[in-house]
Every structure is written in structure tokens, then in C-alpha cells.
Tab-separated table of C-alpha atoms in Angstrom:
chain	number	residue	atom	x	y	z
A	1	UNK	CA	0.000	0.000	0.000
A	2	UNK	CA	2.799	2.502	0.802
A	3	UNK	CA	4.531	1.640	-2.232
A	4	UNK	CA	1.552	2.552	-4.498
A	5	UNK	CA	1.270	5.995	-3.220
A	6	UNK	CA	5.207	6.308	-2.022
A	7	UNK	CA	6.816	9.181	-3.901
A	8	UNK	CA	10.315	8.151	-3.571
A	9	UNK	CA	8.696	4.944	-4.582
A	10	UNK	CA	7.421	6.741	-8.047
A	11	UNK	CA	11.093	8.185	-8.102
A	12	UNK	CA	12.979	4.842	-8.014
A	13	UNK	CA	10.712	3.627	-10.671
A	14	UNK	CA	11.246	6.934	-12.873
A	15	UNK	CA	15.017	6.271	-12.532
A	16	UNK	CA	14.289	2.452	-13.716
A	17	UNK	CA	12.292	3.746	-16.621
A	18	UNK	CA	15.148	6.388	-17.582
A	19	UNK	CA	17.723	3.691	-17.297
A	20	UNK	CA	15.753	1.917	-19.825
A	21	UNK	CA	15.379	4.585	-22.233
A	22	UNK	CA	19.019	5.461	-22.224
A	23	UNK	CA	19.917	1.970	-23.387
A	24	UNK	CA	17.989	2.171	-26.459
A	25	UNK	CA	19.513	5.718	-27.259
A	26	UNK	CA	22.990	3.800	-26.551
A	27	UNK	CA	22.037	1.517	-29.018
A	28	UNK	CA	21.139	3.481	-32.147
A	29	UNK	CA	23.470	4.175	-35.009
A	30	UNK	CA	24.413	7.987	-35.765
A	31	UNK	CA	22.210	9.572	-37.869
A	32	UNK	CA	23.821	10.755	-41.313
A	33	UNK	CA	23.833	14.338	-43.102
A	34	UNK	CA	22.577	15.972	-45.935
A	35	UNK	CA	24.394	18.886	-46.932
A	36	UNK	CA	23.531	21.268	-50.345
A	37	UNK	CA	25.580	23.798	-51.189
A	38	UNK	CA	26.190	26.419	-54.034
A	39	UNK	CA	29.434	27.610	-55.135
A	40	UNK	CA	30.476	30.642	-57.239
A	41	UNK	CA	27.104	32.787	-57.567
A	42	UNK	CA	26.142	36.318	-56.823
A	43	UNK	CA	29.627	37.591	-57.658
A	44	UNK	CA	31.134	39.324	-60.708
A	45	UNK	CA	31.962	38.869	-64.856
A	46	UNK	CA	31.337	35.303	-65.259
A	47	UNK	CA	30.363	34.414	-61.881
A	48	UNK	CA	27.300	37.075	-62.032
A	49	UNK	CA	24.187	35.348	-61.039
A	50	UNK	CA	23.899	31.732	-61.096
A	51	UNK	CA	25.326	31.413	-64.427
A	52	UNK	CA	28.599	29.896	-63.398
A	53	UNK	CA	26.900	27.864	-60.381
A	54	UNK	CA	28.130	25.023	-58.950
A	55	UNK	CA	25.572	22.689	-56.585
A	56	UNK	CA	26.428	20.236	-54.707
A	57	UNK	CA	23.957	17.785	-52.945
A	58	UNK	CA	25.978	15.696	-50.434
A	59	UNK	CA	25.031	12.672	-48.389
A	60	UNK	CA	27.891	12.026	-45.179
A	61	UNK	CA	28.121	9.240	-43.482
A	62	UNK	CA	29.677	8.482	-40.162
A	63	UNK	CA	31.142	5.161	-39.335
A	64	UNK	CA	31.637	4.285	-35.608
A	65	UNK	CA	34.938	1.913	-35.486
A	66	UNK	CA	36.225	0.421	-32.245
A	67	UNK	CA	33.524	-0.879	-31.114
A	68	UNK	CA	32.055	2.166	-29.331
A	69	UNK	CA	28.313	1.160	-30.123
A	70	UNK	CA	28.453	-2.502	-28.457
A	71	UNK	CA	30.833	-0.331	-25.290
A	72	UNK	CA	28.194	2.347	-25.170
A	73	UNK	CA	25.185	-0.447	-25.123
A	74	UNK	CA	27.124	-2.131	-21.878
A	75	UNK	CA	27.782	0.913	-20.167
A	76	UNK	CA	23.792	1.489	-20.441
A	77	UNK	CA	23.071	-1.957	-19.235
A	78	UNK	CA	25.202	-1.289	-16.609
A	79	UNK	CA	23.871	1.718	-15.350
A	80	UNK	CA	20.114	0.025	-15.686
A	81	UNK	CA	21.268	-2.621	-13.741
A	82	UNK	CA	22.306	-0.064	-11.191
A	83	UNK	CA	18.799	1.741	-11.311
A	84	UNK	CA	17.229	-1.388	-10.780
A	85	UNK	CA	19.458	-1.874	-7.617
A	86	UNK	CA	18.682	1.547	-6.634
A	87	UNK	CA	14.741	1.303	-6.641
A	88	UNK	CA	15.131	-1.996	-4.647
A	89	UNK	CA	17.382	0.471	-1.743
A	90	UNK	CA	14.500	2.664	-1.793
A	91	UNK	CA	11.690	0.066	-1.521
A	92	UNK	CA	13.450	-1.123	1.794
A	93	UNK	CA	14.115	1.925	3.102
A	94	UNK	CA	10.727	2.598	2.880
A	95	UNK	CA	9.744	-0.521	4.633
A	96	UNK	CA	11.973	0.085	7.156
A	97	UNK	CA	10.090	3.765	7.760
A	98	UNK	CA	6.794	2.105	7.923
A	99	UNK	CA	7.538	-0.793	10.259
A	100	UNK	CA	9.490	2.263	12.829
A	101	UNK	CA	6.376	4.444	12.485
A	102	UNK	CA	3.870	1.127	12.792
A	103	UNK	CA	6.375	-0.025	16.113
A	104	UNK	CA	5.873	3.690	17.449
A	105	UNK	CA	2.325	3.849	16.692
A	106	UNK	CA	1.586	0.595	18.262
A	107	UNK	CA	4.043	1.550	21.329
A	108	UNK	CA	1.995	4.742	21.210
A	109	UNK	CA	-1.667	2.714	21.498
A	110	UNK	CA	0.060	0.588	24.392
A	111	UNK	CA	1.197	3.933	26.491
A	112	UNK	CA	-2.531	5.004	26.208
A	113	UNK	CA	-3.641	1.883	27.106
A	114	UNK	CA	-1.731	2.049	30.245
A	115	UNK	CA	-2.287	5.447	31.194
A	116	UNK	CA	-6.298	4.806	30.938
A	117	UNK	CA	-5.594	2.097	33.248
A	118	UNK	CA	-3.516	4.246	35.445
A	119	UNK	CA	-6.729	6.675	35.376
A	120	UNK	CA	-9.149	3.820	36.709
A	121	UNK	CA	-6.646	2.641	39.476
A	122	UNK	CA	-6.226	6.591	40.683
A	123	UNK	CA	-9.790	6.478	40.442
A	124	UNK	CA	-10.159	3.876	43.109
A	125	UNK	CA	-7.640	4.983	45.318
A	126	UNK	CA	-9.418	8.439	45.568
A	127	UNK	CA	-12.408	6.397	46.463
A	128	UNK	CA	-10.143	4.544	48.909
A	129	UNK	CA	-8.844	7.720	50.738
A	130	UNK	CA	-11.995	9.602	50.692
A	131	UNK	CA	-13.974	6.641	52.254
A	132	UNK	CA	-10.659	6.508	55.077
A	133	UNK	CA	-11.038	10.638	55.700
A	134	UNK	CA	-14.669	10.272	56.088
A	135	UNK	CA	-14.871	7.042	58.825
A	136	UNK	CA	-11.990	8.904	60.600
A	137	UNK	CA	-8.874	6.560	59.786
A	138	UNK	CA	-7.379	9.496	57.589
A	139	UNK	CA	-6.561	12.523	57.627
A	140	UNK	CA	-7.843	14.870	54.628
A	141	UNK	CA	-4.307	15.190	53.271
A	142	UNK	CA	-4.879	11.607	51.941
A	143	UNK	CA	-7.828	12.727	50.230
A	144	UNK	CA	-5.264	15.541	48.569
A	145	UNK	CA	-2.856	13.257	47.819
A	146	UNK	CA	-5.277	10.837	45.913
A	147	UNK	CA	-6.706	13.365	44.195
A	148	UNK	CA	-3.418	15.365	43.057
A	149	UNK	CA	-2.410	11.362	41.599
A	150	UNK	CA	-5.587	11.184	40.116
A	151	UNK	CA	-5.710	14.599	38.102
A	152	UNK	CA	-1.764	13.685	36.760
A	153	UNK	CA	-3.345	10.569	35.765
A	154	UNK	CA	-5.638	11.994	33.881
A	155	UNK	CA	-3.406	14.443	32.298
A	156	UNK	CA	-1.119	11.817	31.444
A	157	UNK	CA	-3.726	10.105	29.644
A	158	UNK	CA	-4.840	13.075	27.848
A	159	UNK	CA	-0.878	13.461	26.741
A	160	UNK	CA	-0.567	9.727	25.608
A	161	UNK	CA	-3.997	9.864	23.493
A	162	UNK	CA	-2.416	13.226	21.806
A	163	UNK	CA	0.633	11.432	20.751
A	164	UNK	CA	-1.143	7.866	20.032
A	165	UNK	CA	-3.313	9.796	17.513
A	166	UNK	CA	-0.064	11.626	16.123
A	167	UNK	CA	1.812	8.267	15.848
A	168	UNK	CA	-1.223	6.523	13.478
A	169	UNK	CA	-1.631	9.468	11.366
A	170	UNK	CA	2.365	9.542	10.876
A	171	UNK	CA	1.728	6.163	9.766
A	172	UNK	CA	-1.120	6.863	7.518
A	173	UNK	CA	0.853	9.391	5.592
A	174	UNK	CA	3.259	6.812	4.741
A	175	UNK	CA	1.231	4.126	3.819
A	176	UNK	CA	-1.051	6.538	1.881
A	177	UNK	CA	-4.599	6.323	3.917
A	178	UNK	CA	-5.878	6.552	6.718
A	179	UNK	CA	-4.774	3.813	9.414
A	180	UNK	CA	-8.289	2.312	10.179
A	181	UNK	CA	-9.300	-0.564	12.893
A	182	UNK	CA	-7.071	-1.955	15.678
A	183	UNK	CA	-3.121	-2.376	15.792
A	184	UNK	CA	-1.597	-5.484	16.065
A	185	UNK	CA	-0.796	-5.359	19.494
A	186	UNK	CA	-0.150	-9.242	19.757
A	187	UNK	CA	2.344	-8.760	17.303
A	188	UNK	CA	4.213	-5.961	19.112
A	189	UNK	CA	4.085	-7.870	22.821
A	190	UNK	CA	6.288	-11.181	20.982
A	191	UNK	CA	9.534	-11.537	20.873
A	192	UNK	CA	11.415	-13.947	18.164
A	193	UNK	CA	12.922	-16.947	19.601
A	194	UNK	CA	16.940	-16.655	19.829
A	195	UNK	CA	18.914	-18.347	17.928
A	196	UNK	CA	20.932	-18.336	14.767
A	197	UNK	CA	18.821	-16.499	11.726
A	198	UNK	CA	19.523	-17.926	8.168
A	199	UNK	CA	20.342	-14.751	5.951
A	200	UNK	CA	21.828	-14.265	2.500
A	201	UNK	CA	25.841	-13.551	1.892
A	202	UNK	CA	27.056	-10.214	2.363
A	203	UNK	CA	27.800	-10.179	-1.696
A	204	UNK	CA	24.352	-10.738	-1.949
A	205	UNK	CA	22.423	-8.076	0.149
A	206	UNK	CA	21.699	-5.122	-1.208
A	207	UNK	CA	24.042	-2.454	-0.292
A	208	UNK	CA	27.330	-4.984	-1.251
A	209	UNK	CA	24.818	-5.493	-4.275
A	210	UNK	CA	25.029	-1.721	-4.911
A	211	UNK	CA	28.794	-1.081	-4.711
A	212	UNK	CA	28.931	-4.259	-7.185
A	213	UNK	CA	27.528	-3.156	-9.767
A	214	UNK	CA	28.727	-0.222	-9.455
A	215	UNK	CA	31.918	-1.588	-10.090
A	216	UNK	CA	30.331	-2.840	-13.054
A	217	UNK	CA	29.090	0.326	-14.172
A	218	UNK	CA	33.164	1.511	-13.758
A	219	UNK	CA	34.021	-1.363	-15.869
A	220	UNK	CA	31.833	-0.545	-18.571
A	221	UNK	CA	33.163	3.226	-18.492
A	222	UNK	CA	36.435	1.518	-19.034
A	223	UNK	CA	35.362	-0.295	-21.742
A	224	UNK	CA	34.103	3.381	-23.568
A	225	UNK	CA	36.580	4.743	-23.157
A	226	UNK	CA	38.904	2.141	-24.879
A	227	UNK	CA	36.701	2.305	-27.569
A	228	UNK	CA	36.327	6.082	-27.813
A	229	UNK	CA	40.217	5.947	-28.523
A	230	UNK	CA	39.378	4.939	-31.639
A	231	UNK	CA	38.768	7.244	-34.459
A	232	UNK	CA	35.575	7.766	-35.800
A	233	UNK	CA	35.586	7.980	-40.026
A	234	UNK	CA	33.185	9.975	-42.157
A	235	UNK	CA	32.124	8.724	-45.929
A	236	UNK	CA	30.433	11.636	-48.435
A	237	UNK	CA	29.169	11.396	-51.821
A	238	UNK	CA	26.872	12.943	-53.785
A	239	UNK	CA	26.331	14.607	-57.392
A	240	UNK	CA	27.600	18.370	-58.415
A	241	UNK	CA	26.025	20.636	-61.211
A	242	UNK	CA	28.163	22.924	-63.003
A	243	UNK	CA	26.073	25.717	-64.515
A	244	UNK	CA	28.357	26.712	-66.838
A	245	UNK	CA	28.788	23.939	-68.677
A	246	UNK	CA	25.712	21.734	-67.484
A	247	UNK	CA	27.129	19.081	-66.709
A	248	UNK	CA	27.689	16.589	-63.516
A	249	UNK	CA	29.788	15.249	-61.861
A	250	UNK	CA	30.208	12.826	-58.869
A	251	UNK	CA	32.106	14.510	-55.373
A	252	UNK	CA	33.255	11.669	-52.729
A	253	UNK	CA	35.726	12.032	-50.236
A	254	UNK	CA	36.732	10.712	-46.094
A	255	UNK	CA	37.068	12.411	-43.319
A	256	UNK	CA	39.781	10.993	-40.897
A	257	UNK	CA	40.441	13.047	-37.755
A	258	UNK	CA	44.033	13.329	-36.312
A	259	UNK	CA	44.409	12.334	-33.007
A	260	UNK	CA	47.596	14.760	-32.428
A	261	UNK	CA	46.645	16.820	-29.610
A	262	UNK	CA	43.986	14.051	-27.559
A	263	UNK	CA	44.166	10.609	-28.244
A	264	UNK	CA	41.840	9.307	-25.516
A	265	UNK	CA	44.825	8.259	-23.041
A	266	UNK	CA	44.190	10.533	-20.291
A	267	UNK	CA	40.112	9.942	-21.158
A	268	UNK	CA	41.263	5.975	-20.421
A	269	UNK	CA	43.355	6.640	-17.424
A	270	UNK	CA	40.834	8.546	-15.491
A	271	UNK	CA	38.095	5.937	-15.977
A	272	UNK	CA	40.585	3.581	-15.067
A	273	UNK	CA	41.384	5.248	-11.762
A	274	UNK	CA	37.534	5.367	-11.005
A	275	UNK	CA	37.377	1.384	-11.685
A	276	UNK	CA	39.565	1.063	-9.053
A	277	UNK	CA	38.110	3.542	-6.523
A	278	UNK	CA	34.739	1.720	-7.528
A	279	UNK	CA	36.404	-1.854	-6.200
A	280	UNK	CA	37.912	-0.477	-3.310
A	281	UNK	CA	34.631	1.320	-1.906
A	282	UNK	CA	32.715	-2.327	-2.479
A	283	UNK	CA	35.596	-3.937	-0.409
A	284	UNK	CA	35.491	-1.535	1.620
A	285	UNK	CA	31.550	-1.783	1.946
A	286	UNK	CA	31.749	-5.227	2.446
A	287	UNK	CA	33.825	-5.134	5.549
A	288	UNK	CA	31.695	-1.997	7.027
A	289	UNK	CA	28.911	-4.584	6.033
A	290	UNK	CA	30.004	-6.929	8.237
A	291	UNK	CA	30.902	-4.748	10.941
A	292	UNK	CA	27.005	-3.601	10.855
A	293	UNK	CA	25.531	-7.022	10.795
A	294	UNK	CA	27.263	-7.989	13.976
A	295	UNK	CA	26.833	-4.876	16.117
A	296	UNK	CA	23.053	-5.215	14.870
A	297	UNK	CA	23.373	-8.910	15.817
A	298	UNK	CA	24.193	-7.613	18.749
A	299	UNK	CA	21.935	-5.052	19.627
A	300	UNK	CA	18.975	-7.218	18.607
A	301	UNK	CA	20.295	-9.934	21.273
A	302	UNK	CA	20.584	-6.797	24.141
A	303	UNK	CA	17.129	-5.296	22.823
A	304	UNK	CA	15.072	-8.992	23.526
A	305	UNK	CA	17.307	-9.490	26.501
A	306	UNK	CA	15.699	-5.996	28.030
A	307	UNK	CA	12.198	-6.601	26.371
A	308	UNK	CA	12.129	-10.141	28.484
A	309	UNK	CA	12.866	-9.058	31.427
A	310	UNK	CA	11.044	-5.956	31.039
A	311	UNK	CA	7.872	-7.319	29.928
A	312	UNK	CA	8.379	-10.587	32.220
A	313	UNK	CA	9.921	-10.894	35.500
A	314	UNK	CA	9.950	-7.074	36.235
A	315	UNK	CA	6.475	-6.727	35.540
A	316	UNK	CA	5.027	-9.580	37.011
A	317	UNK	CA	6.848	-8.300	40.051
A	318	UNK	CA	5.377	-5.054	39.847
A	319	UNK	CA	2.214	-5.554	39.549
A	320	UNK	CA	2.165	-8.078	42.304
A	321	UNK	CA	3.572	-5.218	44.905
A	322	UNK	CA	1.088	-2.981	43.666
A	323	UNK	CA	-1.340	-5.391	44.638
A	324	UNK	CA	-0.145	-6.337	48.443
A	325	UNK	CA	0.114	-2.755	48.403
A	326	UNK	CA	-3.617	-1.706	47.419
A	327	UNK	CA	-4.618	-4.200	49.791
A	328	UNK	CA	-2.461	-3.865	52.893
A	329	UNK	CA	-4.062	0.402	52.297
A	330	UNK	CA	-7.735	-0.741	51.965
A	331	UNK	CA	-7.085	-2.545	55.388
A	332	UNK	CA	-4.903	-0.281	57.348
A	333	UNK	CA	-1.988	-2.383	57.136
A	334	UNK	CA	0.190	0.340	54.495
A	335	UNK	CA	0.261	3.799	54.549
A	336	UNK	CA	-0.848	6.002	51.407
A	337	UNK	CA	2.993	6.696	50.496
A	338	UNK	CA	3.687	3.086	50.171
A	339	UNK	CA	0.314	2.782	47.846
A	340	UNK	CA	1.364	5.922	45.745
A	341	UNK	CA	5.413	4.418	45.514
A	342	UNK	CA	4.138	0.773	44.707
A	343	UNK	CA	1.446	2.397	41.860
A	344	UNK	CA	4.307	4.689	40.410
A	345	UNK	CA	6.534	1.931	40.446
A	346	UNK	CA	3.768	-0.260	38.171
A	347	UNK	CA	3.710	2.669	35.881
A	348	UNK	CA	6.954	3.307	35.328
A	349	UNK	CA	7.952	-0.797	35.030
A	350	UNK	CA	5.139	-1.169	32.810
A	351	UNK	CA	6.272	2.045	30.316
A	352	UNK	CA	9.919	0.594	30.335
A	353	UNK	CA	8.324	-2.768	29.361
A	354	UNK	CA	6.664	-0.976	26.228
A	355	UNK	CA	9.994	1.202	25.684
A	356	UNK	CA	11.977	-2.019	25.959
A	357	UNK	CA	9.712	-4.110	23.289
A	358	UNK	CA	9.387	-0.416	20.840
A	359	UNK	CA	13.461	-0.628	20.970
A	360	UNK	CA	13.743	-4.527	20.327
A	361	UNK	CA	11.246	-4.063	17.211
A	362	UNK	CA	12.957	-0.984	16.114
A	363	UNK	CA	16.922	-2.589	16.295
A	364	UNK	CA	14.977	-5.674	14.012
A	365	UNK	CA	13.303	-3.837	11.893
A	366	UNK	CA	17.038	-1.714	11.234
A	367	UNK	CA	18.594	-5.409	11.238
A	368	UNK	CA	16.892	-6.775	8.507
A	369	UNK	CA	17.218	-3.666	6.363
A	370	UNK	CA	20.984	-4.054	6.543
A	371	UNK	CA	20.698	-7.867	5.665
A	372	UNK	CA	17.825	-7.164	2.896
A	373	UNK	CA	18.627	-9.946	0.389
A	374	UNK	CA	18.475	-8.453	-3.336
A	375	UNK	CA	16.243	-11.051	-4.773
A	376	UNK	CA	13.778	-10.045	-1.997
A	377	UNK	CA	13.026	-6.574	-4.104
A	378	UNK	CA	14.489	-7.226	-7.729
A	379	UNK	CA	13.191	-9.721	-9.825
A	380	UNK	CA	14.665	-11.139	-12.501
């Protein structure tokens, strides 16, 4: 959906369809020339008027040697090749931007979710402390406290609702519409198993694919510009009419440039020199390539780590103080500060938990966007 609307999207493909166009211009054969011309008129004794006239009608024809068509039609597959490569780059980057902005809409649903939960249990502990103040067990500051937590609450709420309806319209305007029903929130509270994760080679993902055929592309400029050392020739002929005498006659001749001053060395050397910058920079890539993949590795493994114990242990611990402590205040047993500390304590555990799973999908999501095989978006 985001890629029917996407305009880098619509770029990517533009740049596809221009790559194809340039390869049948790199194909076609020069055009040849008609030249007329008309010597010896408009001038004096003899030569007055057109008596003396001589027109030419000539037909020239230009002969590409060395092979510069065939270079010129590689060079264009190259570089088609390359736009092909380059649509696929933006396709994933775009899927990475929707899967961030669906992870921080969803984390953006679950922060409401909590805070309207926060809402109800301030809601009950006002109830709580007002029915304490009026049998006598409480003094009216309770009462002030409960209802100072209560009225953050609420404002809290009102602040995560703001952003929650920010979040799914950011994500609308990237997918193109409106984001309508329910997020998947199942989908944001699992974490993948750990373990090893089958992925393509490095040569094969997408930004090593890039720098390859870019290389290519270098190759192919190499390749021109071998060719291009090569002279091009010129063949005319056509007929000439001599006024004077009326008669005709044929005119052919060649035109053969000299190659005294620029030969096409220097031309050669330079792409040459960029051929080997090209290589370099994919090596190069490569090895960054792998650096990425395993500090990604890495933070993916740290991220689920977090987003476990987060959403798990820490939690589940949590909530179960809140609860002695809710009950221990209904009864006398806990003071109102030990309520309020175990509550904040349930809020704040239970935004880390969301913060901890919103970071674990994010590093994926960034993850497989550096390991992106190229099949995945280009199709042969």
C-alpha cells in the first residue's frame, strides 16, 4: 500500500524507466547528413548570377569503429542494472520507515492503554482515601494526595492519546490512507525466539549489491573509453552541377580526424582510476557490512534481553507489589505513600516494558534492512 502511493517509490521507478530509455539511445546508429551547397554565384563577370553555379547535394556518413556502439550499449546496461538496484534500496528503506512508524504507533496505542488504566486505578484509590477521611482513619491530606495522583493521571492520559493519535496518522501518511481498525498489538508484545537467523551472503544483500555493480558500471566506463580511442571515419558522396557547362559530376571524399593533440589516453586513465576507486569502496563496503551485521546482531540480542525481562519478571513483580500494596491500604496495614510508591513503580515498570519491546522491534526492523537480500526486491 505505501509503495503505491510512495513518492520516492514513483522516483525509483522513474530512474528504472530512464535507465531503460538510455539503453535504447545507446544503441542506435548515428544519424547521417545531408548537406547542399552552391558555389560561385552572386559575384562578378562570369560568376554574375547563377550562371557559373556550382551545386552540390551531399550525403555524409559516419562510421563508428572500435567498437564504441556494443561499449556504449554495456555501459547502459550497466547503469540500468544499477537503477534497478537503486529502486530496490528505496523500496526497503521505505519498509523500514513504515515498520518504525507502525512499532511507534503501536508503542503509542500501548502507552494510552496504560495510562487509561492508570486513570481507573487513581480512580479507586481516591475512592479509597476519601472513604478513610470520612470514617476517621485518615486525615484529609490523603484525600489531597489521591486526588493530586488522580488529576496527573488523567493528564497523562490526555498526553498519551495526543501522541497515540499523532503516531497513526504519521503512519497513515506513509502508507497513503488513513490507518483504520485496531493495531496489532499481539504482534508488538512477541519476541522472536533466539537463535541463529539464516540470511543471505554479504555479496548478496543489497548495499554490497550496490557497490557491485557499481563496479560494473566503472568497468563498462572503461570499456568506452577504450573504444572512444578509436577514431571515428566519415564517408560523403553525392552529385555536383556545373552551370556553366551543365554538366555533372560525382564529389566523394573521407574524413579521418588526427588524433595529435587528444588521443583518448588521459580519457582511459581517469576511468581507469575510477574502476579502481569503484572496487575499493565495495571492499570496503563489504567489511563496514560486516561490521554492521554484527553490532546489529548484537543489539537485537541486548534489545530482547531488556524486552524479556522488562515485559516478564519485572512486571510480574510489579504488579504483584502494587497489589499487596492496594490491599495492605484498603485494610490499614500500608500507609498512602507506600500505595502511591508501589502504583508509580507499576507505571513506570510497565512504560519501560513498552519502551523495551518499541526498541527490540525498532533494532529488528534496522537489522533486517541491513541484511535485505536483493532477490527479496528485484526480480529477474
Amino acid at each position: 500500500r505505501a509503495g503505491a502511493t510512495s513518492p520516492a517509490i514513483e522516483s525509483g521507478a522513474a530512474g528504472v524507466l530512464a535507465a531503460q530509455a538510455a539503453r535504447t539511445v545507446a544503441g542506435l546508429r548515428p544519424n547521417p547528413e545531408l548537406n547542399i551547397q552552391t558555389e560561385n554565384v552572386a559575384g562578378s563577370g562570369d560568376y554574375r548570377g547563377f550562371r557559373s553555379a556550382e551545386t552540390t547535394a551531399q550525403v555524409t556518413l559516419p562510421l563508428e569503429l572500435g567498437g564504441k556502439r556494443p561499449a556504449r550499449v554495456a555501459l547502459a546496461n550497466a547503469q540500468q542494472d544499477r537503477a534497478q538496484i537503486e529502486r530496490a534500496v528505496i523500496a526497503a528503506d521505505l519498509r523500514l520507515a513504515v515498520t518504525q512508524a507502525y512499532v511507534t504507533a503501536v508503542s503509542a496505542v500501548e502507552r494510552a492503554m496504560v495510562a487509561q488504566r492508570q486513570v481507573t486505578i487513581a480512580q479507586e484509590a481516591l475512592r479509597s482515601a476519601q472513604v478513610r477521611v470520612r470514617a476517621g482513619r485518615a486525615s484529609p491530606l490523603e484525600a489531597q494526595r489521591a486526588e493530586l495522583a488522580h488529576l496527573n493521571a488523567q493528564a497523562t492520559q490526555e498526553q498519551a492519546e495526543r501522541l497515540a493519535n499523532v503516531a497513526r496518522a504519521n503512519l497513515g501518511r506513509l502508507i497513503g490512507g488513513p490507518v483504520a481498525g485496531t493495531l496489532d498489538l499481539r504482534w508488538f508484545e512477541t519476541l522472536a525466539a533466539a537463535g541463529p537467523v539464516d540470511r543471505a551472503a554479504v555479496s548478496d544483500m543489497l548495499t554490497a549489491r550496490a557497490a557491485a555493480l557499481d563496479v560494473a558500471t566503472a568497468d563498462a566506463q572503461v570499456r568506452l573509453a577504450g573504444a572512444q580511442r578509436a577514431p571515428d571515419l566519415q564517408l560523403f558522396a553525392g552529385p555536383r552541377r556545373l552551370s556553366g557547362s551543365n554538366d555533372t559530376a560525382m564529389l566523394m571524399g573521407i574524413n579521418i580526424p588526427l588524433q595529435i593533440f587528444n588521443n583518448g589516453g588521459a580519457a582511459q586513465a581517469q576511468a581507469r582510476a575510477e574502476r579502481q576507486r569503484a572496487d575499493a569502496t565495495r571492499r570496503m563496503t563489504e567489511i563496514q557490512l560486516d561490521q554492521a551485521i554484527a553490532s546489529a546482531d548484537a543489539e537485537v540480542a541486548n534489545a530482547e534481553t531488556a524486552a524479556r525481562i522488562a515485559s516478564g519478571p519485572a512486571l510480574a513483580a510489579a504488579q504483584e507489589a502494587a497489589r499487596i500494596a492496594r490491599i495492605g491500604y484498603r485494610e490499614g496495614k500500608f500507609g498512602q505513600i507506600d500505595l502511591l510508591e508501589a502504583e508509580r513503580t507499576l507505571l513506570d515498570t510497565r512504560m519501560a516494558a513498552i519502551a523495551a519491546l518499541a526498541t527490540y522491534h525498532d533494532a529488528s526492523a534496522r537489522r533486517d534492512r541491513l541484511v535485505a537480500p536483493a532477490s527479496l526486491f528485484v526480480k529477474d
